[in-house]
Amino acid sequence: MRKGLVAHTHDWGFIFAADSDEVSPMSAAEKQVLIVGGGLAGLACAIRLHEAGARPLIFEAGDGVGGRVRTDEVEGFLLDRGFQVFLDAYPEAGTLLDMKNLDLRAFKPGALIYQPSGMRRIMDVFREPRHLVESALAPVGSFADKLRVATLRWRLMRSSTATIAANEDISTESYLKRLGFSSRMINGFFRSFYGGIFLERELRTSSRMFEFTFKMFSQGSATLPARGMGEIPRQLALRLPPDTVRLGARVVEISPRSITLDSGETFPGHAVVVATDATAAADFTETTAPHWRSVACLYFAAPRSPLGEAIIALNGSGSGLVNNVCAPSDVAPGYAPSGQALISVSVLGSPDPADLEARVVAELESWFGRQVREWRHLRTYQIDRALPVQLPVDGLTGSGYREKSGILLCGDHHWSASIEGAIISGQRAADAILKSSSSPLQTP
Ligand SMILES: Cc1cc2nc3c(=O)[nH]c(=O)nc-3n(C[C@H](O)[C@H](O)[C@H](O)COP(=O)(O)OP(=O)(O)OC[C@H]3O[C@@H](n4cnc5c(N)ncnc54)[C@H](O)[C@@H]3O)c2cc1C
């Protein structure tokens, strides 16, 4: 059966209207909402619906929930599928998740910057005042740049997300230049720090996204759950009734009231939500797929951490393959078996896989010395569809979901390419269903 959207002409509000004349109590099928995709958006959507009395059913093509947020266990090491962090200041994610049970472990607020002349340290001196002098004197940008960082921090901490979402949206590079940051600071710090977040060093990403993440970093910490990033979706899935998620269930056709799996099975429902990534959603709606940011994440086992502290090291040299390095086991010891360290290295884009591990290790010898020769490669994840490109005017705009031909679409590409963005988008899609004037599930 061909993948696609079965054409439907009525608008979203009409979906529930067809049955609105029926006065019988709601049957289970009437309450059923079919959700395509068990990533964070699909899970957040399902929780909101379940808590409102609906019956969400998630169809997930993969063998586990989480989508782009999953953790594999390999030889006792916890390997997140691509290095990522949870910012504990995320407002919606922080409300939805049981933060205590995630047992979050924080990175230090700042970074080490690799320069050919040595490692430099630049810290958030408001939280790590003992590094004030070292950070101020570090030859990463000028002293005036560091004052600009402090001013920006002060301003964004006082701006609401709604204010940020209404700000002018330009490229992050233009934004930083407009604020007066020197090229040394932009090239030596922002390109690698935000390169690791936006997965691009040109800083073309929306300045609203920059402002939002800068605010989150200022208000809280970058963290890892003690048992890996995969704990985030795992915890969300546990809040749903046991038969809610169907794994290994690839949806190939959708209509406003049904979905069909590649096995040929069809499921009826009162509404359909597509909570897949942007390319899969574009396949269903027959629209143009977005461009993506890609990254390769290499993991190594080491006898000891080259950093010895919970901090991210960035490539501030302006050349080389590597963008950022850390030892997740310095942050959360459960990431490695006792007596060993786990090293995570991110290379932006889709690097040539030939000898990639050897080339990365050779490059890191200039960062950390001969100890890198003792590292043992564990696994490389090449993630081609890591983040949808978020150019100016794409950031934090719109309602967080979209309706097309009677079907709701949500996911990180509808709000912000982040854990927070996926959760907000899923929740807003659920709210749209619950608030639809003709919905049998209507909430005030
Ligand atoms: C390497 C990397 C680093 C990142 N770093 C950070 C970070 O540090 N902080 C941060 O906040 N965010 C980060 N992100 C972004 C964040 O992980 C994502 O924005 C978020 O997880 C997206 O969730 P989603 O539910 O929208 O989409 P997805 O996670 O893509 O979920 C979509 C789901 O739909 C399923 N699916 C697709 N097609 C079908 C089909 N036909 N039938 C059934 N199921 C289907 C997929 O299998 C998938 O499980 C990072 C992402 C990556 C990959």
Short mmCIF file of C-alpha atoms and ligand atoms in Angstrom, two decimals:
data_model
loop_
_atom_site.label_atom_id
_atom_site.label_comp_id
_atom_site.label_asym_id
_atom_site.label_seq_id
_atom_site.Cartn_x
_atom_site.Cartn_y
_atom_site.Cartn_z
CA MET A 1 0.00 0.00 0.00
CA ARG A 2 1.38 3.38 -0.95
CA LYS A 3 2.45 5.73 1.79
CA GLY A 4 0.37 8.85 1.76
CA LEU A 5 -2.53 10.84 2.94
CA VAL A 6 -5.98 9.81 1.78
CA ALA A 7 -7.46 13.05 0.48
CA HIS A 8 -10.10 14.58 2.68
CA THR A 9 -11.76 17.88 2.07
CA HIS A 10 -13.33 18.84 5.39
CA ASP A 11 -11.68 21.10 7.89
CA TRP A 12 -10.34 20.10 11.29
CA GLY A 13 -13.42 21.11 13.33
CA PHE A 14 -15.58 18.85 11.22
CA ILE A 15 -13.81 15.70 12.25
CA PHE A 16 -15.91 15.29 15.34
CA ALA A 17 -19.03 16.84 13.88
CA ALA A 18 -19.89 13.74 11.88
CA ASP A 19 -20.79 11.88 15.05
CA SER A 20 -22.09 14.81 17.01
CA ASP A 21 -25.74 13.93 16.42
CA GLU A 22 -25.26 10.59 18.07
CA VAL A 23 -26.45 10.76 21.66
CA SER A 24 -25.18 7.41 22.86
CA PRO A 25 -22.40 7.44 25.44
CA MET A 26 -18.95 7.58 23.89
CA SER A 27 -17.59 4.22 22.86
CA ALA A 28 -13.92 3.36 23.21
CA ALA A 29 -13.44 3.83 19.46
CA GLU A 30 -14.94 7.29 19.63
CA LYS A 31 -12.34 8.29 22.18
CA GLN A 32 -9.52 6.69 20.23
CA VAL A 33 -6.88 9.04 18.86
CA LEU A 34 -4.32 7.45 16.55
CA ILE A 35 -0.81 8.85 16.89
CA VAL A 36 1.86 8.07 14.30
CA GLY A 37 5.31 8.13 15.95
CA GLY A 38 6.47 7.41 19.49
CA GLY A 39 9.10 10.14 19.84
CA LEU A 40 8.77 12.83 22.50
CA ALA A 41 6.07 14.71 20.57
CA GLY A 42 3.92 11.58 20.17
CA LEU A 43 4.39 10.61 23.82
CA ALA A 44 3.62 14.11 25.13
CA CYS A 45 0.52 14.24 22.92
CA ALA A 46 -0.64 10.84 24.19
CA ILE A 47 -0.16 11.75 27.87
CA ARG A 48 -2.19 14.94 27.49
CA LEU A 49 -4.99 13.02 25.73
CA HIS A 50 -4.94 10.14 28.21
CA GLU A 51 -5.15 12.50 31.16
CA ALA A 52 -8.20 14.14 29.54
CA GLY A 53 -9.99 10.80 29.23
CA ALA A 54 -9.23 9.99 25.61
CA ARG A 55 -7.70 6.73 24.43
CA PRO A 56 -4.48 7.47 22.54
CA LEU A 57 -2.84 4.71 20.53
CA ILE A 58 0.74 5.23 19.40
CA PHE A 59 2.08 3.43 16.32
CA GLU A 60 5.87 3.49 16.35
CA ALA A 61 7.91 2.09 13.46
CA GLY A 62 11.01 1.49 15.59
CA ASP A 63 11.70 -1.12 18.25
CA GLY A 64 11.44 1.33 21.14
CA VAL A 65 10.00 4.69 22.09
CA GLY A 66 12.01 7.92 22.04
CA GLY A 67 12.67 8.58 18.34
CA ARG A 68 15.84 10.67 18.29
CA VAL A 69 16.28 10.32 22.06
CA ARG A 70 17.39 6.78 22.73
CA THR A 71 20.21 5.08 24.61
CA ASP A 72 21.92 1.79 23.75
CA GLU A 73 23.78 -0.31 26.25
CA VAL A 74 27.05 -1.66 24.78
CA GLU A 75 29.50 -3.62 26.93
CA GLY A 76 28.15 -1.87 30.02
CA PHE A 77 28.50 1.63 28.50
CA LEU A 78 25.43 3.82 27.93
CA LEU A 79 25.57 5.26 24.43
CA ASP A 80 23.05 7.97 23.64
CA ARG A 81 22.19 7.93 19.95
CA GLY A 82 24.07 11.14 19.32
CA PHE A 83 25.41 13.37 22.06
CA GLN A 84 22.66 15.50 23.49
CA VAL A 85 21.81 17.16 26.76
CA PHE A 86 18.64 17.95 28.65
CA LEU A 87 18.44 21.59 29.75
CA ASP A 88 16.80 21.45 33.16
CA ALA A 89 15.35 24.96 32.75
CA TYR A 90 13.06 23.78 29.91
CA PRO A 91 9.70 24.97 31.29
CA GLU A 92 7.29 22.46 29.72
CA ALA A 93 9.58 19.44 29.81
CA GLY A 94 10.40 20.27 33.43
CA THR A 95 6.70 20.25 34.31
CA LEU A 96 5.85 17.10 32.39
CA LEU A 97 8.80 14.98 33.55
CA ASP A 98 9.47 13.66 37.01
CA MET A 99 12.79 15.46 37.29
CA LYS A 100 13.70 13.86 40.60
CA ASN A 101 13.37 10.36 39.20
CA LEU A 102 15.41 11.24 36.13
CA ASP A 103 18.26 11.78 38.58
CA LEU A 104 19.79 14.51 36.42
CA ARG A 105 23.54 15.08 36.60
CA ALA A 106 24.78 18.51 35.56
CA PHE A 107 27.66 19.65 33.40
CA LYS A 108 29.64 22.57 34.79
CA PRO A 109 28.36 25.88 33.37
CA GLY A 110 31.07 26.73 30.86
CA ALA A 111 33.46 25.01 28.52
CA LEU A 112 37.07 24.22 27.83
CA ILE A 113 38.23 25.62 24.53
CA TYR A 114 40.96 23.81 22.64
CA GLN A 115 43.40 26.18 20.98
CA PRO A 116 46.70 25.07 19.43
CA SER A 117 48.43 26.97 22.27
CA GLY A 118 46.55 24.97 24.92
CA MET A 119 43.22 24.42 26.65
CA ARG A 120 41.43 27.57 27.82
CA ARG A 121 38.54 27.76 30.25
CA ILE A 122 35.55 30.05 29.91
CA MET A 123 32.91 29.69 32.64
CA ASP A 124 29.61 31.26 33.59
CA VAL A 125 31.23 33.36 36.30
CA PHE A 126 27.88 34.16 37.90
CA ARG A 127 27.67 30.51 38.92
CA GLU A 128 31.37 29.68 39.03
CA PRO A 129 32.80 32.93 40.47
CA ARG A 130 36.07 31.23 41.39
CA HIS A 131 36.84 31.10 37.65
CA LEU A 132 36.26 34.85 37.22
CA VAL A 133 39.87 35.82 36.69
CA GLU A 134 40.76 32.78 34.58
CA SER A 135 37.69 33.27 32.34
CA ALA A 136 38.21 37.01 32.04
CA LEU A 137 41.83 36.57 31.03
CA ALA A 138 41.33 33.56 28.75
CA PRO A 139 42.35 34.56 25.22
CA VAL A 140 38.92 33.61 23.86
CA GLY A 141 37.50 36.93 22.72
CA SER A 142 38.20 40.23 24.44
CA PHE A 143 37.27 41.46 27.90
CA ALA A 144 34.54 43.55 26.24
CA ASP A 145 33.15 40.32 24.69
CA LYS A 146 32.85 38.83 28.15
CA LEU A 147 30.95 41.89 29.36
CA ARG A 148 28.65 41.51 26.34
CA VAL A 149 27.97 37.90 27.37
CA ALA A 150 27.05 39.12 30.88
CA THR A 151 24.71 41.79 29.48
CA LEU A 152 23.06 39.33 27.11
CA ARG A 153 22.62 36.85 29.94
CA TRP A 154 21.00 39.51 32.12
CA ARG A 155 18.63 40.61 29.35
CA LEU A 156 17.56 37.14 28.21
CA MET A 157 17.02 35.84 31.72
CA ARG A 158 14.47 38.61 32.11
CA SER A 159 12.77 37.97 28.74
CA SER A 160 9.86 35.54 28.59
CA THR A 161 9.81 32.88 25.88
CA ALA A 162 6.82 34.74 24.39
CA THR A 163 8.89 37.92 24.14
CA ILE A 164 11.73 36.00 22.49
CA ALA A 165 9.28 34.40 20.05
CA ALA A 166 8.11 37.87 19.02
CA ASN A 167 11.64 39.27 18.54
CA GLU A 168 13.05 39.98 15.12
CA ASP A 169 14.50 36.76 13.69
CA ILE A 170 17.81 36.94 11.85
CA SER A 171 20.72 34.53 11.58
CA THR A 172 22.60 33.90 14.80
CA GLU A 173 25.80 35.12 13.17
CA SER A 174 24.22 38.47 12.20
CA TYR A 175 22.69 38.73 15.65
CA LEU A 176 26.04 38.23 17.41
CA LYS A 177 27.73 40.72 15.10
CA ARG A 178 24.95 43.23 15.72
CA LEU A 179 25.54 42.87 19.46
CA GLY A 180 29.15 43.81 18.84
CA PHE A 181 30.88 40.49 19.51
CA SER A 182 34.35 40.33 18.00
CA SER A 183 35.22 37.81 15.28
CA ARG A 184 37.63 36.20 17.75
CA MET A 185 34.76 35.51 20.15
CA ILE A 186 32.37 34.36 17.41
CA ASN A 187 34.96 32.11 15.76
CA GLY A 188 36.67 30.92 18.92
CA PHE A 189 33.62 30.26 21.09
CA PHE A 190 30.16 30.69 19.58
CA ARG A 191 30.84 28.67 16.42
CA SER A 192 31.88 25.58 18.35
CA PHE A 193 29.54 25.96 21.35
CA TYR A 194 26.46 26.65 19.23
CA GLY A 195 27.83 24.38 16.51
CA GLY A 196 27.29 21.56 19.01
CA ILE A 197 23.72 22.72 19.65
CA PHE A 198 22.58 23.77 16.17
CA LEU A 199 24.83 21.17 14.48
CA GLU A 200 26.21 23.84 12.15
CA ARG A 201 29.12 26.23 12.62
CA GLU A 202 28.01 28.86 10.11
CA LEU A 203 25.47 30.07 12.70
CA ARG A 204 22.72 30.40 10.11
CA THR A 205 20.13 29.17 12.61
CA SER A 206 17.35 31.47 13.82
CA SER A 207 18.44 34.07 16.41
CA ARG A 208 15.25 33.33 18.35
CA MET A 209 16.50 29.78 18.79
CA PHE A 210 19.82 31.21 19.92
CA GLU A 211 18.11 33.51 22.43
CA PHE A 212 15.92 30.70 23.75
CA THR A 213 18.80 28.26 24.27
CA PHE A 214 21.05 30.98 25.71
CA LYS A 215 18.29 31.77 28.21
CA MET A 216 17.92 28.08 29.10
CA PHE A 217 21.69 27.72 29.63
CA SER A 218 21.68 30.86 31.80
CA GLN A 219 18.74 29.77 33.94
CA GLY A 220 19.69 26.15 34.45
CA SER A 221 22.18 23.45 33.63
CA ALA A 222 22.93 21.12 30.77
CA THR A 223 22.31 17.69 32.26
CA LEU A 224 22.30 13.97 31.56
CA PRO A 225 19.91 11.56 33.28
CA ALA A 226 21.95 9.15 35.42
CA ARG A 227 20.84 6.19 33.26
CA GLY A 228 21.05 7.89 29.86
CA MET A 229 18.91 10.20 27.74
CA GLY A 230 16.65 7.27 26.86
CA GLU A 231 15.23 7.53 30.39
CA ILE A 232 13.28 10.60 29.25
CA PRO A 233 10.97 8.81 26.77
CA ARG A 234 10.96 5.69 28.95
CA GLN A 235 9.57 7.69 31.84
CA LEU A 236 6.92 9.28 29.60
CA ALA A 237 5.84 5.92 28.19
CA LEU A 238 5.35 4.57 31.72
CA ARG A 239 2.68 7.21 32.28
CA LEU A 240 0.51 5.64 29.61
CA PRO A 241 -1.67 2.54 29.95
CA PRO A 242 0.36 -0.55 28.99
CA ASP A 243 -1.38 -1.21 25.67
CA THR A 244 -0.98 2.35 24.36
CA VAL A 245 2.23 1.94 22.34
CA ARG A 246 2.56 -0.49 19.49
CA LEU A 247 6.18 -0.98 18.44
CA GLY A 248 7.41 -2.18 15.04
CA ALA A 249 4.24 -0.64 13.60
CA ARG A 250 5.07 1.36 10.48
CA VAL A 251 2.15 3.44 9.28
CA VAL A 252 1.89 3.62 5.49
CA GLU A 253 -1.41 5.37 4.95
CA ILE A 254 -3.49 7.82 6.91
CA SER A 255 -6.91 9.41 6.64
CA PRO A 256 -8.61 11.73 9.16
CA ARG A 257 -10.22 8.71 10.82
CA SER A 258 -7.91 5.78 10.27
CA ILE A 259 -4.37 4.60 9.80
CA THR A 260 -3.03 1.58 7.94
CA LEU A 261 0.13 -0.30 8.82
CA ASP A 262 2.59 -1.91 6.41
CA SER A 263 1.15 -5.24 7.59
CA GLY A 264 -2.16 -4.18 6.03
CA GLU A 265 -3.95 -3.78 9.37
CA THR A 266 -6.23 -0.75 9.59
CA PHE A 267 -7.23 1.03 12.80
CA PRO A 268 -10.19 3.38 13.16
CA GLY A 269 -10.11 6.43 15.40
CA HIS A 270 -11.71 9.76 16.01
CA ALA A 271 -8.63 11.70 15.07
CA VAL A 272 -5.18 11.11 13.62
CA VAL A 273 -2.01 12.88 14.75
CA VAL A 274 1.20 12.59 12.74
CA ALA A 275 4.05 13.00 15.26
CA THR A 276 6.88 11.82 13.03
CA ASP A 277 10.00 13.72 12.05
CA ALA A 278 9.63 16.35 9.35
CA THR A 279 10.64 14.15 6.39
CA ALA A 280 8.25 11.33 7.29
CA ALA A 281 5.49 13.91 7.80
CA ALA A 282 6.25 15.43 4.39
CA ASP A 283 5.88 11.95 2.84
CA PHE A 284 2.40 11.64 4.32
CA THR A 285 1.26 15.09 3.34
CA GLU A 286 3.02 15.07 -0.02
CA THR A 287 4.80 18.31 0.77
CA THR A 288 8.47 19.16 0.37
CA ALA A 289 10.77 17.57 2.92
CA PRO A 290 12.90 20.00 4.93
CA HIS A 291 16.68 20.11 4.99
CA TRP A 292 18.46 18.55 7.93
CA ARG A 293 21.51 19.11 10.10
CA SER A 294 23.57 15.95 10.49
CA VAL A 295 26.15 14.79 12.98
CA ALA A 296 28.41 11.82 13.62
CA CYS A 297 28.87 10.84 17.23
CA LEU A 298 31.82 8.58 18.05
CA TYR A 299 32.13 6.74 21.35
CA PHE A 300 35.34 5.42 22.86
CA ALA A 301 36.13 3.43 25.99
CA ALA A 302 39.12 4.82 27.88
CA PRO A 303 41.00 3.80 31.01
CA ARG A 304 40.48 7.36 32.29
CA SER A 305 38.81 10.58 31.23
CA PRO A 306 41.06 13.10 29.45
CA LEU A 307 39.06 15.89 31.09
CA GLY A 308 38.56 14.60 34.62
CA GLU A 309 35.59 16.88 35.20
CA ALA A 310 31.98 17.31 34.05
CA ILE A 311 32.67 19.77 31.27
CA ILE A 312 32.40 20.02 27.50
CA ALA A 313 35.57 20.68 25.49
CA LEU A 314 35.16 22.64 22.26
CA ASN A 315 37.30 23.01 19.21
CA GLY A 316 38.28 26.67 19.14
CA SER A 317 41.17 26.14 16.73
CA GLY A 318 39.18 26.96 13.61
CA SER A 319 40.22 23.76 11.86
CA GLY A 320 39.89 20.01 12.19
CA LEU A 321 37.08 17.48 12.17
CA VAL A 322 36.03 17.47 15.80
CA ASN A 323 33.52 20.00 17.13
CA ASN A 324 33.10 18.92 20.75
CA VAL A 325 34.24 16.26 23.18
CA CYS A 326 33.12 15.22 26.63
CA ALA A 327 33.21 12.25 28.95
CA PRO A 328 29.56 11.51 29.84
CA SER A 329 30.88 9.26 32.63
CA ASP A 330 32.43 12.35 34.29
CA VAL A 331 28.90 13.76 34.48
CA ALA A 332 26.95 10.58 35.26
CA PRO A 333 29.22 7.70 36.34
CA GLY A 334 26.63 5.10 35.25
CA TYR A 335 27.55 5.83 31.61
CA ALA A 336 30.65 3.61 31.96
CA PRO A 337 31.50 0.45 33.88
CA SER A 338 33.47 1.14 37.01
CA GLY A 339 37.15 1.87 36.42
CA GLN A 340 36.56 3.03 32.81
CA ALA A 341 35.52 6.26 31.12
CA LEU A 342 33.19 6.87 28.19
CA ILE A 343 34.32 9.49 25.68
CA SER A 344 31.86 11.12 23.28
CA VAL A 345 33.13 13.01 20.22
CA SER A 346 30.88 14.94 17.84
CA VAL A 347 31.81 15.62 14.21
CA LEU A 348 29.31 17.85 12.43
CA GLY A 349 27.74 16.88 9.13
CA SER A 350 28.26 13.56 7.41
CA PRO A 351 32.02 12.98 7.44
CA ASP A 352 33.65 10.42 5.16
CA PRO A 353 33.35 7.19 7.18
CA ALA A 354 36.68 5.85 5.87
CA ASP A 355 39.09 5.67 8.84
CA LEU A 356 36.95 8.22 10.66
CA GLU A 357 37.75 6.81 14.12
CA ALA A 358 41.49 6.79 13.40
CA ARG A 359 41.41 10.33 12.03
CA VAL A 360 39.48 11.59 15.04
CA VAL A 361 41.85 9.93 17.51
CA ALA A 362 44.87 11.33 15.65
CA GLU A 363 43.37 14.82 15.82
CA LEU A 364 42.60 14.49 19.51
CA GLU A 365 46.19 13.56 20.28
CA SER A 366 46.98 17.25 19.92
CA TRP A 367 44.22 18.03 22.44
CA PHE A 368 44.96 15.39 25.06
CA GLY A 369 48.36 13.85 24.26
CA ARG A 370 49.33 10.21 23.90
CA GLN A 371 46.63 8.89 26.24
CA VAL A 372 44.20 8.86 23.29
CA ARG A 373 46.16 5.89 21.88
CA GLU A 374 44.66 3.81 24.68
CA TRP A 375 41.10 4.58 23.61
CA ARG A 376 39.03 1.76 22.16
CA HIS A 377 36.35 2.59 19.63
CA LEU A 378 32.91 1.39 20.76
CA ARG A 379 30.49 2.64 18.15
CA THR A 380 29.81 5.50 15.73
CA TYR A 381 26.34 6.88 15.13
CA GLN A 382 25.90 8.79 11.89
CA ILE A 383 22.64 10.69 12.29
CA ASP A 384 21.67 12.26 9.00
CA ARG A 385 18.28 13.49 10.16
CA ALA A 386 19.33 14.98 13.50
CA LEU A 387 17.78 18.46 13.50
CA PRO A 388 15.51 20.10 10.94
CA VAL A 389 17.15 23.26 9.62
CA GLN A 390 15.74 26.24 11.51
CA LEU A 391 16.47 29.38 9.57
CA PRO A 392 15.32 32.87 10.65
CA VAL A 393 11.52 33.12 10.92
CA ASP A 394 11.31 29.35 11.50
CA GLY A 395 12.17 29.63 15.19
CA LEU A 396 9.45 29.46 17.86
CA THR A 397 6.74 30.56 15.45
CA GLY A 398 3.21 29.39 14.83
CA SER A 399 0.83 27.39 16.95
CA GLY A 400 3.21 24.47 17.53
CA TYR A 401 1.20 22.13 15.29
CA ARG A 402 -0.45 22.21 11.90
CA GLU A 403 -3.64 20.83 10.44
CA LYS A 404 -3.75 19.46 6.93
CA SER A 405 -6.82 17.88 5.37
CA GLY A 406 -8.28 16.99 8.76
CA ILE A 407 -5.09 15.52 10.18
CA LEU A 408 -2.94 17.08 12.87
CA LEU A 409 0.82 17.30 12.43
CA CYS A 410 3.22 17.90 15.30
CA GLY A 411 6.87 17.36 16.20
CA ASP A 412 9.98 19.42 16.84
CA HIS A 413 9.82 20.97 13.34
CA HIS A 414 6.62 22.76 14.38
CA TRP A 415 8.11 24.70 17.30
CA SER A 416 11.81 24.32 18.05
CA ALA A 417 14.23 21.55 17.19
CA SER A 418 14.68 20.44 20.78
CA ILE A 419 13.31 18.20 23.48
CA GLU A 420 11.26 21.13 24.76
CA GLY A 421 10.00 21.94 21.26
CA ALA A 422 8.86 18.36 20.61
CA ILE A 423 7.02 18.19 23.94
CA ILE A 424 5.30 21.57 23.45
CA SER A 425 4.26 20.63 19.93
CA GLY A 426 2.79 17.28 21.02
CA GLN A 427 0.88 18.89 23.86
CA ARG A 428 -0.52 21.63 21.63
CA ALA A 429 -1.74 19.10 19.09
CA ALA A 430 -3.54 17.26 21.91
CA ASP A 431 -5.05 20.52 23.14
CA ALA A 432 -6.32 21.26 19.63
CA ILE A 433 -8.15 17.93 19.61
CA LEU A 434 -9.53 18.41 23.10
CA LYS A 435 -10.69 21.98 22.42
CA SER A 436 -12.26 21.32 19.05
CA SER A 437 -15.82 22.66 19.41
CA SER A 438 -17.36 19.47 18.07
CA SER A 439 -15.07 17.07 19.88
CA PRO A 440 -16.63 14.41 22.08
CA LEU A 441 -13.50 14.83 24.21
CA GLN A 442 -13.96 18.55 24.57
CA THR A 443 -12.45 20.20 27.63
CA PRO A 444 -13.22 23.77 28.68
C1 LIG B 1 22.26 14.13 17.70
C2 LIG B 1 21.16 14.97 18.26
C3 LIG B 1 21.47 15.93 19.21
C4 LIG B 1 20.45 16.67 19.78
N1 LIG B 1 20.74 17.53 20.81
C5 LIG B 1 19.74 18.05 21.53
C6 LIG B 1 20.00 18.70 22.77
O1 LIG B 1 21.14 18.74 23.23
N2 LIG B 1 18.96 19.24 23.45
C7 LIG B 1 17.68 19.19 22.97
O2 LIG B 1 16.77 19.69 23.62
N3 LIG B 1 17.39 18.55 21.80
C8 LIG B 1 18.39 17.97 21.09
N4 LIG B 1 18.11 17.29 19.94
C9 LIG B 1 16.77 17.39 19.36
C10 LIG B 1 15.73 16.49 19.98
O3 LIG B 1 16.24 15.21 20.27
C11 LIG B 1 14.57 16.36 18.98
O4 LIG B 1 14.16 17.67 18.64
C12 LIG B 1 13.36 15.62 19.52
O5 LIG B 1 13.73 14.42 20.12
C13 LIG B 1 12.40 15.35 18.37
O6 LIG B 1 11.27 14.62 18.84
P1 LIG B 1 10.03 14.33 17.89
O7 LIG B 1 9.07 13.51 18.68
O8 LIG B 1 9.54 15.59 17.31
O9 LIG B 1 10.60 13.50 16.66
P2 LIG B 1 11.32 12.07 16.61
O10 LIG B 1 12.16 11.90 17.82
O11 LIG B 1 12.00 12.01 15.29
O12 LIG B 1 10.14 11.01 16.68
C14 LIG B 1 9.40 10.63 15.54
C15 LIG B 1 9.05 9.16 15.65
O13 LIG B 1 8.21 8.81 14.56
C16 LIG B 1 8.54 7.50 14.15
N5 LIG B 1 8.06 7.30 12.78
C17 LIG B 1 8.50 7.92 11.65
N6 LIG B 1 7.80 7.47 10.58
C18 LIG B 1 6.89 6.57 11.06
C19 LIG B 1 5.88 5.77 10.42
N7 LIG B 1 5.65 5.83 9.11
N8 LIG B 1 5.13 4.95 11.21
C20 LIG B 1 5.34 4.90 12.57
N9 LIG B 1 6.29 5.63 13.18
C21 LIG B 1 7.05 6.45 12.45
C22 LIG B 1 10.05 7.44 14.29
O14 LIG B 1 10.52 6.11 14.35
C23 LIG B 1 10.26 8.23 15.58
O15 LIG B 1 10.28 7.39 16.71
C24 LIG B 1 19.11 16.52 19.34
C25 LIG B 1 18.80 15.57 18.36
C26 LIG B 1 19.83 14.78 17.85
C27 LIG B 1 19.47 13.70 16.86
#
